[in-house]
PDB file of C-alpha atoms and ligand atoms in Angstrom:
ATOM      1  CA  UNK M   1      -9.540  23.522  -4.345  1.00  0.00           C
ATOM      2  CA  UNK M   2     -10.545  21.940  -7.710  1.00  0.00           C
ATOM      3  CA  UNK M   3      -9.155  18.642  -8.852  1.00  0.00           C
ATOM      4  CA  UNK M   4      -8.923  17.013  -5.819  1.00  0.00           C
ATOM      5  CA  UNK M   5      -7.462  13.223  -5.971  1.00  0.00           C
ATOM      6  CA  UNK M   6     -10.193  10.968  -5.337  1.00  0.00           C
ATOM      7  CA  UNK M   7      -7.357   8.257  -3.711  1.00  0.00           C
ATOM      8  CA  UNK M   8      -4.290   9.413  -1.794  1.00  0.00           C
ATOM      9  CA  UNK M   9      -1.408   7.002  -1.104  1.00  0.00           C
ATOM     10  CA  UNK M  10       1.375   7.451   0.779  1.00  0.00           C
ATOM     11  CA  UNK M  11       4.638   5.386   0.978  1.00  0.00           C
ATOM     12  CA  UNK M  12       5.249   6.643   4.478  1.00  0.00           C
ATOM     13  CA  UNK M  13       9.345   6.737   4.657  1.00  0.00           C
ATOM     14  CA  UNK M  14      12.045   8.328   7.002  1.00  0.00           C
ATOM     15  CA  UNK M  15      11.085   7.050  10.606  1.00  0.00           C
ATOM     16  CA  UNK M  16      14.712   5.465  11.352  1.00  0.00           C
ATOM     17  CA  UNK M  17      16.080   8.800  10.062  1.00  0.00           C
ATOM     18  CA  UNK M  18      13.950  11.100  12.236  1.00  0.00           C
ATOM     19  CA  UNK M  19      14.642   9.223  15.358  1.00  0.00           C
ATOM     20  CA  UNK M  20      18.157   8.828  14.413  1.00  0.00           C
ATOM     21  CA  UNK M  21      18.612  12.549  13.798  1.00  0.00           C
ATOM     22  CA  UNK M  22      17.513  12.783  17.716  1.00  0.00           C
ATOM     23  CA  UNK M  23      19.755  10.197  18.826  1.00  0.00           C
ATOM     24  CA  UNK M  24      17.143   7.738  20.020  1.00  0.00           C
ATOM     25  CA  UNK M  25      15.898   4.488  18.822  1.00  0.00           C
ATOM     26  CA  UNK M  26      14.093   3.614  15.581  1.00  0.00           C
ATOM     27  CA  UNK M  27      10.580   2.425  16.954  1.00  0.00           C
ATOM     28  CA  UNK M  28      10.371   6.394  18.429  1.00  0.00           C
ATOM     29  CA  UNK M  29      10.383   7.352  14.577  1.00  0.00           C
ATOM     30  CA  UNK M  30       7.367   4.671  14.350  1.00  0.00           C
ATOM     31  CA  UNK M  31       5.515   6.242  17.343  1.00  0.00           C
ATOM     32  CA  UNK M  32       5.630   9.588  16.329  1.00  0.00           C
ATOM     33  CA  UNK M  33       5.014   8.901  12.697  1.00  0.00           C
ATOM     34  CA  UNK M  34       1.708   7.329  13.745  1.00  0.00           C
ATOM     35  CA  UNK M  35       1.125  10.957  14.774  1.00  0.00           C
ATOM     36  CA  UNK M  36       1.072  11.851  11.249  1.00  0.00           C
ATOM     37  CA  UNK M  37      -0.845   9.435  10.174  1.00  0.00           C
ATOM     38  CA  UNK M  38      -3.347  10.652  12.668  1.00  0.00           C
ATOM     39  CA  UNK M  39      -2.936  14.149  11.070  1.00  0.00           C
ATOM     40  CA  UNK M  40      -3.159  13.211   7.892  1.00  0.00           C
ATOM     41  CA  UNK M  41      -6.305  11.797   7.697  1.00  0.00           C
ATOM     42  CA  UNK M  42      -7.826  14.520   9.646  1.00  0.00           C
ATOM     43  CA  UNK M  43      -6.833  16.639   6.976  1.00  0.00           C
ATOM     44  CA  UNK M  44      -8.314  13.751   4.316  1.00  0.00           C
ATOM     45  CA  UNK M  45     -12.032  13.870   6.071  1.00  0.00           C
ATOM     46  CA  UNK M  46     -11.714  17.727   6.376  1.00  0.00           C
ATOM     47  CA  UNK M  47     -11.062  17.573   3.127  1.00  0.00           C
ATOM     48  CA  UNK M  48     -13.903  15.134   1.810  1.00  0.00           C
ATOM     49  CA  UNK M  49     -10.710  12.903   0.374  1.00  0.00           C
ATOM     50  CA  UNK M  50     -12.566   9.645  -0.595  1.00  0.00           C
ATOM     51  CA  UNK M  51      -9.612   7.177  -0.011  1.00  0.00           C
ATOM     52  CA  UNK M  52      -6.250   7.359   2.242  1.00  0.00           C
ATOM     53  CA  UNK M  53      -3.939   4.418   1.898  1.00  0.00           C
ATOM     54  CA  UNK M  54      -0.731   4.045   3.983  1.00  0.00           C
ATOM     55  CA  UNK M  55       2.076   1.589   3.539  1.00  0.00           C
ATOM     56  CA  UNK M  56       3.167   0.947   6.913  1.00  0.00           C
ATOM     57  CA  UNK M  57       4.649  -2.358   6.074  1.00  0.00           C
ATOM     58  CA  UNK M  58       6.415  -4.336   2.724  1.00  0.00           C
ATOM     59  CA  UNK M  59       6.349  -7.669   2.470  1.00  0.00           C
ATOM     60  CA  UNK M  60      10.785  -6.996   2.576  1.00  0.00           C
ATOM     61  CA  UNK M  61      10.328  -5.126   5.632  1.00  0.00           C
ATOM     62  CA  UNK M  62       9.695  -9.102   7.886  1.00  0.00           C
ATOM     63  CA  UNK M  63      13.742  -8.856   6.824  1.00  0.00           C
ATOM     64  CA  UNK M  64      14.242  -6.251   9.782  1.00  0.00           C
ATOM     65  CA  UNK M  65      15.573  -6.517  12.719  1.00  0.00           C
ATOM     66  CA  UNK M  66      13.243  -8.834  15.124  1.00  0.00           C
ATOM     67  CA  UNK M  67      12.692  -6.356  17.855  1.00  0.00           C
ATOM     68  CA  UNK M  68      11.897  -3.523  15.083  1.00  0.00           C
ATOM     69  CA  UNK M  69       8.970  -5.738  13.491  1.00  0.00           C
ATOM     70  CA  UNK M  70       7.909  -6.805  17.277  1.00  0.00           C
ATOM     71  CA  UNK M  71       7.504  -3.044  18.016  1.00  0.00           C
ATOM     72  CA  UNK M  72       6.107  -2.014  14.480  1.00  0.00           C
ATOM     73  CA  UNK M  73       3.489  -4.764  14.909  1.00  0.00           C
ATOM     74  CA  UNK M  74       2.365  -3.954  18.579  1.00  0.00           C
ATOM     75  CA  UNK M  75       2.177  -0.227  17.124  1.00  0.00           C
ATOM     76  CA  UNK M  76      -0.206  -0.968  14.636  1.00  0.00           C
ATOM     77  CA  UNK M  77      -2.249  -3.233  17.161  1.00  0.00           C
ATOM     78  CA  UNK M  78      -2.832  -0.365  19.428  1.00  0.00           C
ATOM     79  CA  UNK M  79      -2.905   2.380  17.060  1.00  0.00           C
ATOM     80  CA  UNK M  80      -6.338   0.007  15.665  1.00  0.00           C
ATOM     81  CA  UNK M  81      -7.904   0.090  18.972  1.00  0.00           C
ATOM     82  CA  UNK M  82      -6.912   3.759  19.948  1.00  0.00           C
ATOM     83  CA  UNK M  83      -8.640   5.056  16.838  1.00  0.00           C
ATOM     84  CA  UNK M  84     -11.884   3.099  16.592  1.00  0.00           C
ATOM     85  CA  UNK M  85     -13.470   5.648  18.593  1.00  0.00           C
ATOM     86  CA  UNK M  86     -12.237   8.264  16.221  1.00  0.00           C
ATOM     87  CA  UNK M  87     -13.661   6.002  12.962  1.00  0.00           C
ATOM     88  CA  UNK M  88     -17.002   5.944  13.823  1.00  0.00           C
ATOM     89  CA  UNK M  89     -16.852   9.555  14.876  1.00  0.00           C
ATOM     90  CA  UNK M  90     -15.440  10.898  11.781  1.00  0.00           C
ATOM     91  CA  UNK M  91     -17.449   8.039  10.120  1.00  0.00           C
ATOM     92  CA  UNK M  92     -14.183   6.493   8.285  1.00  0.00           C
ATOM     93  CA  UNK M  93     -13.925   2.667   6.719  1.00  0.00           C
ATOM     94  CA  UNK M  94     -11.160   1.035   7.887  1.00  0.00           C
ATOM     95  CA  UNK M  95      -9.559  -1.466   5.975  1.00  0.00           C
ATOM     96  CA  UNK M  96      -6.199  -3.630   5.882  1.00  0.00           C
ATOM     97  CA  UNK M  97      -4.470  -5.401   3.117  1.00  0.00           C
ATOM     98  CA  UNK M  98      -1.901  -7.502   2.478  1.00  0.00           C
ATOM     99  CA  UNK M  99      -0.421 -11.091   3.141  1.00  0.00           C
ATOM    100  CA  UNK M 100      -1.767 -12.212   6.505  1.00  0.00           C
ATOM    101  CA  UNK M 101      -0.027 -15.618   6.761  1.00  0.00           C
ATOM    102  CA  UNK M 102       2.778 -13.839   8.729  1.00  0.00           C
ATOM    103  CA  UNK M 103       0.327 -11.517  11.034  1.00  0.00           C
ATOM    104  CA  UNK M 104      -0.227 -13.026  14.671  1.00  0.00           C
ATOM    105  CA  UNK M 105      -3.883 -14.458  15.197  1.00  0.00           C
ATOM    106  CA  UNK M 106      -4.606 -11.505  17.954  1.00  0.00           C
ATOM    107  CA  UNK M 107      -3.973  -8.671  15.208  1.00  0.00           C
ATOM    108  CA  UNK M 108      -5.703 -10.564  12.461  1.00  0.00           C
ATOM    109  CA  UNK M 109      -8.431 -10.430  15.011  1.00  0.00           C
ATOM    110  CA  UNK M 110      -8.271  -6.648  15.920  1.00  0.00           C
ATOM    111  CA  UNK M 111      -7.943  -6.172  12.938  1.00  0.00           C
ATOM    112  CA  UNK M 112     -10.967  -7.718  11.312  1.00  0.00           C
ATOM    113  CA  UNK M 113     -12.979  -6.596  14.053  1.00  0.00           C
ATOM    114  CA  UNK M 114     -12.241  -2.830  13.521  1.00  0.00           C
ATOM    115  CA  UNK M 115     -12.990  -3.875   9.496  1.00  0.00           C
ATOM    116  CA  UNK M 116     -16.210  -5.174  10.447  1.00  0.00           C
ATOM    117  CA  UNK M 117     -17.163  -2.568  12.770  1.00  0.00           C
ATOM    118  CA  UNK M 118     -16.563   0.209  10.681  1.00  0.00           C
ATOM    119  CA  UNK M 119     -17.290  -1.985   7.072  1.00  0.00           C
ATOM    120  CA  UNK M 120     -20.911   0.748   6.859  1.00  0.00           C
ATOM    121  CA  UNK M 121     -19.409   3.947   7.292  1.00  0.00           C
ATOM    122  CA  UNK M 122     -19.687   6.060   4.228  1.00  0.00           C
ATOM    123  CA  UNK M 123     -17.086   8.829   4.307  1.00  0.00           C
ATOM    124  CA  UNK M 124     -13.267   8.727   3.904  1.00  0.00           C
ATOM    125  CA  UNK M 125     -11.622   4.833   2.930  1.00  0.00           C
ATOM    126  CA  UNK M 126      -8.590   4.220   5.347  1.00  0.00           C
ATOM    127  CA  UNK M 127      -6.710   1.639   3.885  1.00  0.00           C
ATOM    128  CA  UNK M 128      -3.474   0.546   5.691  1.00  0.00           C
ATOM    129  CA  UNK M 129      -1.179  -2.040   3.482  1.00  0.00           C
ATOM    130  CA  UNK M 130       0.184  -3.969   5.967  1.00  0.00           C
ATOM    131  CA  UNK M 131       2.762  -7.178   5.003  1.00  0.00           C
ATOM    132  CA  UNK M 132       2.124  -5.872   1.438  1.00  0.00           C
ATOM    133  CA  UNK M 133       3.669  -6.254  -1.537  1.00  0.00           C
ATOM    134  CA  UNK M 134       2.954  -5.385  -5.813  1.00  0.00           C
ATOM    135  CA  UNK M 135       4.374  -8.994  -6.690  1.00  0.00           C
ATOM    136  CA  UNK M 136       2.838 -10.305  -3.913  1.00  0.00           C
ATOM    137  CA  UNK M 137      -0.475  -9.196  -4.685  1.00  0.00           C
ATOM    138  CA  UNK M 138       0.150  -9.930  -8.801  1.00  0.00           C
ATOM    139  CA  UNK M 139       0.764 -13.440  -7.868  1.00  0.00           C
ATOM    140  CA  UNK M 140      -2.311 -14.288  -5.754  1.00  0.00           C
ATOM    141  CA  UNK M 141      -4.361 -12.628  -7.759  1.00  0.00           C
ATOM    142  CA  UNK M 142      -2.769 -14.120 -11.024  1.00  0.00           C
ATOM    143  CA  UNK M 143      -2.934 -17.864  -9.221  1.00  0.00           C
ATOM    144  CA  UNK M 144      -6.969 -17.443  -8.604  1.00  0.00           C
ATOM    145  CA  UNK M 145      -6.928 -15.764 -11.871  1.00  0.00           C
ATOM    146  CA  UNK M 146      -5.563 -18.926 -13.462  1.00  0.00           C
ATOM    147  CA  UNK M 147      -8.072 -21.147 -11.385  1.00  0.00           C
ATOM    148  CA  UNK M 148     -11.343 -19.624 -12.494  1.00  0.00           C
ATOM    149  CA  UNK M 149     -10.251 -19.334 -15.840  1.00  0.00           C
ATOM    150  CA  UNK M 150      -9.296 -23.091 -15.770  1.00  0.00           C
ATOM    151  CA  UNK M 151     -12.989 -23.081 -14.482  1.00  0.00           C
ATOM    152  CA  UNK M 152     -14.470 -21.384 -17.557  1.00  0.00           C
ATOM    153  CA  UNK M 153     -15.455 -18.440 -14.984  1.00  0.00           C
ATOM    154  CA  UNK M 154     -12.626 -15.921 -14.738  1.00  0.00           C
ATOM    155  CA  UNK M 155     -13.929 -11.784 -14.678  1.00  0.00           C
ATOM    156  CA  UNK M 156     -11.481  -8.940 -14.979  1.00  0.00           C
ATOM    157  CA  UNK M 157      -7.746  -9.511 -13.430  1.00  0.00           C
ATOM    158  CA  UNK M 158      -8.304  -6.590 -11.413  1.00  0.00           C
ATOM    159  CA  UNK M 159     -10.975  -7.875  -9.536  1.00  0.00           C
ATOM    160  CA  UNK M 160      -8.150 -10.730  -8.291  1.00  0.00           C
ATOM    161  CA  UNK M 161      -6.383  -7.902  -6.694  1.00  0.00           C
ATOM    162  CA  UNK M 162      -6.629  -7.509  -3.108  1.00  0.00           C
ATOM    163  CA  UNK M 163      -7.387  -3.510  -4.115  1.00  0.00           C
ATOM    164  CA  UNK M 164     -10.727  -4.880  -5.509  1.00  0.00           C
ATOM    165  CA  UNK M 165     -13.560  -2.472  -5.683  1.00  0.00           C
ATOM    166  CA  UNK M 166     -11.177   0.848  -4.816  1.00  0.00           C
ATOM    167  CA  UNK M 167      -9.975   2.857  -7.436  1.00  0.00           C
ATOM    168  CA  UNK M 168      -6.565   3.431  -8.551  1.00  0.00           C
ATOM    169  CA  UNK M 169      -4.319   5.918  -6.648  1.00  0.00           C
ATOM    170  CA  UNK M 170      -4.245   9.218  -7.915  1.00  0.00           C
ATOM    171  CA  UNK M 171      -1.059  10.832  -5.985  1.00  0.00           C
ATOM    172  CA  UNK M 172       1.197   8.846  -4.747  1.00  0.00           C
ATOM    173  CA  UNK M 173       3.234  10.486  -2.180  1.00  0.00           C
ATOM    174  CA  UNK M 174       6.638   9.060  -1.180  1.00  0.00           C
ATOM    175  CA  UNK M 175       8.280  10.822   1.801  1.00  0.00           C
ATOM    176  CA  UNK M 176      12.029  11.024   2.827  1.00  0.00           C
ATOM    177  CA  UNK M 177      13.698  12.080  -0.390  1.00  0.00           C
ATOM    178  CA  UNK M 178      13.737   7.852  -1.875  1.00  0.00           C
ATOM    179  CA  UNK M 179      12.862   8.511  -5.089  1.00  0.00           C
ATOM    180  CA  UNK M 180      11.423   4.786  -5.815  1.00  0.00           C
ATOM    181  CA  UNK M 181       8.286   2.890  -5.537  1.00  0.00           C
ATOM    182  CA  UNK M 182       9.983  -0.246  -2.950  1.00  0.00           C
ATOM    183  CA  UNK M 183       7.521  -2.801  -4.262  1.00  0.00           C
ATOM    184  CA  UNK M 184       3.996  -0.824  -3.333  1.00  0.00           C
ATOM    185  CA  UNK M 185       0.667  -0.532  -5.918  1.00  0.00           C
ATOM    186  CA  UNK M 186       2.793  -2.005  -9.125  1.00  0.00           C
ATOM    187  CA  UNK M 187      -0.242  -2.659 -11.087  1.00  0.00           C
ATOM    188  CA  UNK M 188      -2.585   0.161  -9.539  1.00  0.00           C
ATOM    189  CA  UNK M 189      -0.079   2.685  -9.913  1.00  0.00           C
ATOM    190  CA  UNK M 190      -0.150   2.547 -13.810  1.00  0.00           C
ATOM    191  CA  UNK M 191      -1.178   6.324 -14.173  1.00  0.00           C
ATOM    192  CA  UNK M 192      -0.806   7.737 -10.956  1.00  0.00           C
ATOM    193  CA  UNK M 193       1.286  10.928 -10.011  1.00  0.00           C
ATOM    194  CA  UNK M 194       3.696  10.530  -8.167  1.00  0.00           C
ATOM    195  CA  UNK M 195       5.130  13.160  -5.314  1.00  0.00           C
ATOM    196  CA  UNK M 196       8.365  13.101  -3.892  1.00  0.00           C
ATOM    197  CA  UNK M 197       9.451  15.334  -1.036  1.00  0.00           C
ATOM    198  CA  UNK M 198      12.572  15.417   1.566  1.00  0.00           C
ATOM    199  CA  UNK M 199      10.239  15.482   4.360  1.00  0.00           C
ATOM    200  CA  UNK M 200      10.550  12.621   6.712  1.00  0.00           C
ATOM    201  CA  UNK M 201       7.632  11.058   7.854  1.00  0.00           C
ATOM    202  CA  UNK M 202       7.208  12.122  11.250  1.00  0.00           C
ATOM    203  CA  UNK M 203       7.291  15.683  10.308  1.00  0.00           C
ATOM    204  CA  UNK M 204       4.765  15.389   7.640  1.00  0.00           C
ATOM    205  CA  UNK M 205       1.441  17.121   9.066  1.00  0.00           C
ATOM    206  CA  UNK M 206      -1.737  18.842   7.540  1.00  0.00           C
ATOM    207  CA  UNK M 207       0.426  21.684   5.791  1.00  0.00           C
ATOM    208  CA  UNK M 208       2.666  19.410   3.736  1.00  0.00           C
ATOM    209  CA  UNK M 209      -0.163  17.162   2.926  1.00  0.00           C
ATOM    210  CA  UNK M 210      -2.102  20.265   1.264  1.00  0.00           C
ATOM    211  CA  UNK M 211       1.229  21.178  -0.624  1.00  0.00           C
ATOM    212  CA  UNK M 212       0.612  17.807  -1.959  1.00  0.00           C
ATOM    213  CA  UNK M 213      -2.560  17.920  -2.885  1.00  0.00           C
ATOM    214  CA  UNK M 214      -2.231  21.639  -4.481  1.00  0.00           C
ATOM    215  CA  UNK M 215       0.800  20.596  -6.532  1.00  0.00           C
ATOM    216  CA  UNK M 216      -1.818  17.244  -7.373  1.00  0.00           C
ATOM    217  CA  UNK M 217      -4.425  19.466  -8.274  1.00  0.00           C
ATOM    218  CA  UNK M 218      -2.012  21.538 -11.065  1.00  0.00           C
ATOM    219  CA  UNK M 219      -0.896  18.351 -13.079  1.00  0.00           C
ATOM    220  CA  UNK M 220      -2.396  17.977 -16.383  1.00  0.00           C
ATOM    221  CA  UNK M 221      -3.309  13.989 -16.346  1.00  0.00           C
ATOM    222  CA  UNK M 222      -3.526  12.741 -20.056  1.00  0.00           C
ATOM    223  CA  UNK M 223      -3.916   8.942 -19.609  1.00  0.00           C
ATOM    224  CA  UNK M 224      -2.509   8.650 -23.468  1.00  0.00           C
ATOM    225  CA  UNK M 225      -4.399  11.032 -24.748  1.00  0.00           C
ATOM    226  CA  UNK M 226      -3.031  14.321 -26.401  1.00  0.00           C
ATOM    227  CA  UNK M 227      -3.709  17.882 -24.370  1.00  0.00           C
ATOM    228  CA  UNK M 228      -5.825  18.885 -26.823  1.00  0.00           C
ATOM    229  CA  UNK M 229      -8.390  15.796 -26.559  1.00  0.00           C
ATOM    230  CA  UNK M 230      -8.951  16.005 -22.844  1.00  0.00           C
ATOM    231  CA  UNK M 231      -9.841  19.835 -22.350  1.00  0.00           C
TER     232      UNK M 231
HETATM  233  C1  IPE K 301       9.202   3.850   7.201  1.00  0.00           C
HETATM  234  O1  IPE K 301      10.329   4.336   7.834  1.00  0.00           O
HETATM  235  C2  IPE K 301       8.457   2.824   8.010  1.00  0.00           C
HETATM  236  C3  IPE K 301       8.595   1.447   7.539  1.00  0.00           C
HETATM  237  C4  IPE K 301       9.186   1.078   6.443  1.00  0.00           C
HETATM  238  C5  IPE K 301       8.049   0.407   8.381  1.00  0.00           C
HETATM  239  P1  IPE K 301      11.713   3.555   7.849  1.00  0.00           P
HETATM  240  O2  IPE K 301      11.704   2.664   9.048  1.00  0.00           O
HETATM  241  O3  IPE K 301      11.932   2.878   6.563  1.00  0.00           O
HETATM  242  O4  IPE K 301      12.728   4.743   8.064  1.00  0.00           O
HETATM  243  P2  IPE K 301      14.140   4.930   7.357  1.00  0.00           P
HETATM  244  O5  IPE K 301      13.933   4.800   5.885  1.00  0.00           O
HETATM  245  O6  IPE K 301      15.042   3.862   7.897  1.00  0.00           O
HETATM  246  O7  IPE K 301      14.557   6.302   7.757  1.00  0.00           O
HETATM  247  C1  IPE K 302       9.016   1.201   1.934  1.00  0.00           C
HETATM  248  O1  IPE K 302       9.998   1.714   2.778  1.00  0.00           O
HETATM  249  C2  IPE K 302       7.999   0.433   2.701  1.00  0.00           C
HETATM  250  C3  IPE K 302       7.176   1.213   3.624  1.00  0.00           C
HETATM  251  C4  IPE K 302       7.186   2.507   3.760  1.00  0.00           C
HETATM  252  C5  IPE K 302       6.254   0.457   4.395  1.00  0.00           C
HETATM  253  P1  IPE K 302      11.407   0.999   2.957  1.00  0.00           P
HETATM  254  O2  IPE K 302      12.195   1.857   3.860  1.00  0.00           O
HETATM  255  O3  IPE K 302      11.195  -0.409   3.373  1.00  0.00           O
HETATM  256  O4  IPE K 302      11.955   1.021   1.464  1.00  0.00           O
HETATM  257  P2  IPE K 302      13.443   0.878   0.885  1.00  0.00           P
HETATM  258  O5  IPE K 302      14.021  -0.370   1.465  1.00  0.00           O
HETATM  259  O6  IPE K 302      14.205   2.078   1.318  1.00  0.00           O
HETATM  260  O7  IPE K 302      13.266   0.839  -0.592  1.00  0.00           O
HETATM  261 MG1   MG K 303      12.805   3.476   4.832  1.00  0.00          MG
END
């Protein structure tokens, strides 16, 4: 396939609805959409995708039910240490972002440790956005923005932004028929593509991720320009 997107993100929606449909609680939806997530970045190293980011959690989201954020947050704490082994194997970067003042000490531990183990590996980005938010990260980034200019020593605003150093999204894929962008990349998202499908989360695998990608792939992207200019 030519015209690959360099950086895939995914606002991963429908969980309550899957596990609804079946008649059984919400955090099943969670559970088996981390099988997705498992698939999909198979597919993303298969592929030689250079970045993967997930939103597995808004900054709105800590307005759930307590149990649900409980059992979302010991999800992604085990999911971390299930699939270190599978990082270094497939040689993948791991990375979170996003507000920590909320996270628990023991995940902000796992998860800096599975950052630092993997911070050398050179093949696909995993980025999960975890207690992430557009304004959110706008405003810190606009506050130490504000400093270092005070400072006489401020560089470009997007170097503020937590998404420092990784390029903007290409596709942004939204799952569960929502056709909106809930507070996710505001800024980075300036000329990505965006993909909406009906699929729910838990039953998007390998095979709807390449529909993605091919639909991705036959997008003219003008940034501005005219047609004529960019061929
Ligand atoms: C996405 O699924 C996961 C998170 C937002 C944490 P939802 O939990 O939002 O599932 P629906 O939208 O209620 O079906
Ligand atoms: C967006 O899903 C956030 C994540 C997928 C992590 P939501 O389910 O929270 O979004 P809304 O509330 O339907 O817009
Ligand atoms: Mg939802």
């Amino acid at each position: 396939m030519e015209n690959l997107p360099k950086h895939i993100t995914i606002i991963m929606d429908g969980n309550g609805r899957w596990a609804k449909q079946r008649g059984k609680e919400r955090i099943y939806g969670h559970i088996e959409g981390a099988e997705s997530v498992r698939a999909c970045c198979e597919l993303a190293v298969e592929m030689g995708i250079e970045y993967l980011s997930l939103y597995a959690f808004s900054t709105e989201n800590w307005n759930r039910p307590k149990d649900e954020i409980m059992g979302l947050m010991s999800l992604m704490a085990k999911s971390i240490l299930e699939e270190k082994p599978t990082f270094q194997k497939n040689n993948i970067r791991f990375m979170v972002l996003g507000d920590r003042s909320q996270l628990s000490e023991e995940l902000i531990g796992d998860i800096d440790k599975a950052m630092e183990e993997t911070a050398s590996n050179t093949g696909l980005t995993l980025i999960v956005f975890l207690s992430y938010s557009g304004k959110w990260d706008i405003r810190q980034a606009a506050t130490r923005y504000a400093e270092d200019m005070k400072k006489g020593v401020a560089g470009e605003f997007e170097d503020y932004l937590c998404t420092k150093g990784i390029p903007d999204p290409d596709l942004l894929i939204r799952t569960s028929g929502e056709q909106r962008i809930s507070n996710f990349l505001l800024w980075q998202c300036a000329y990505t593509e965006f993909y909406f499908t009906d699929t729910l989360w838990p039953d998007f695998r390998k095979p709807q991720l390449r529909s993605a990608i091919k639909t991705y792939a036959s997008r003219e992207r003008r940034f501005g320009k005219t047609s004529e200019q960019i061929k």
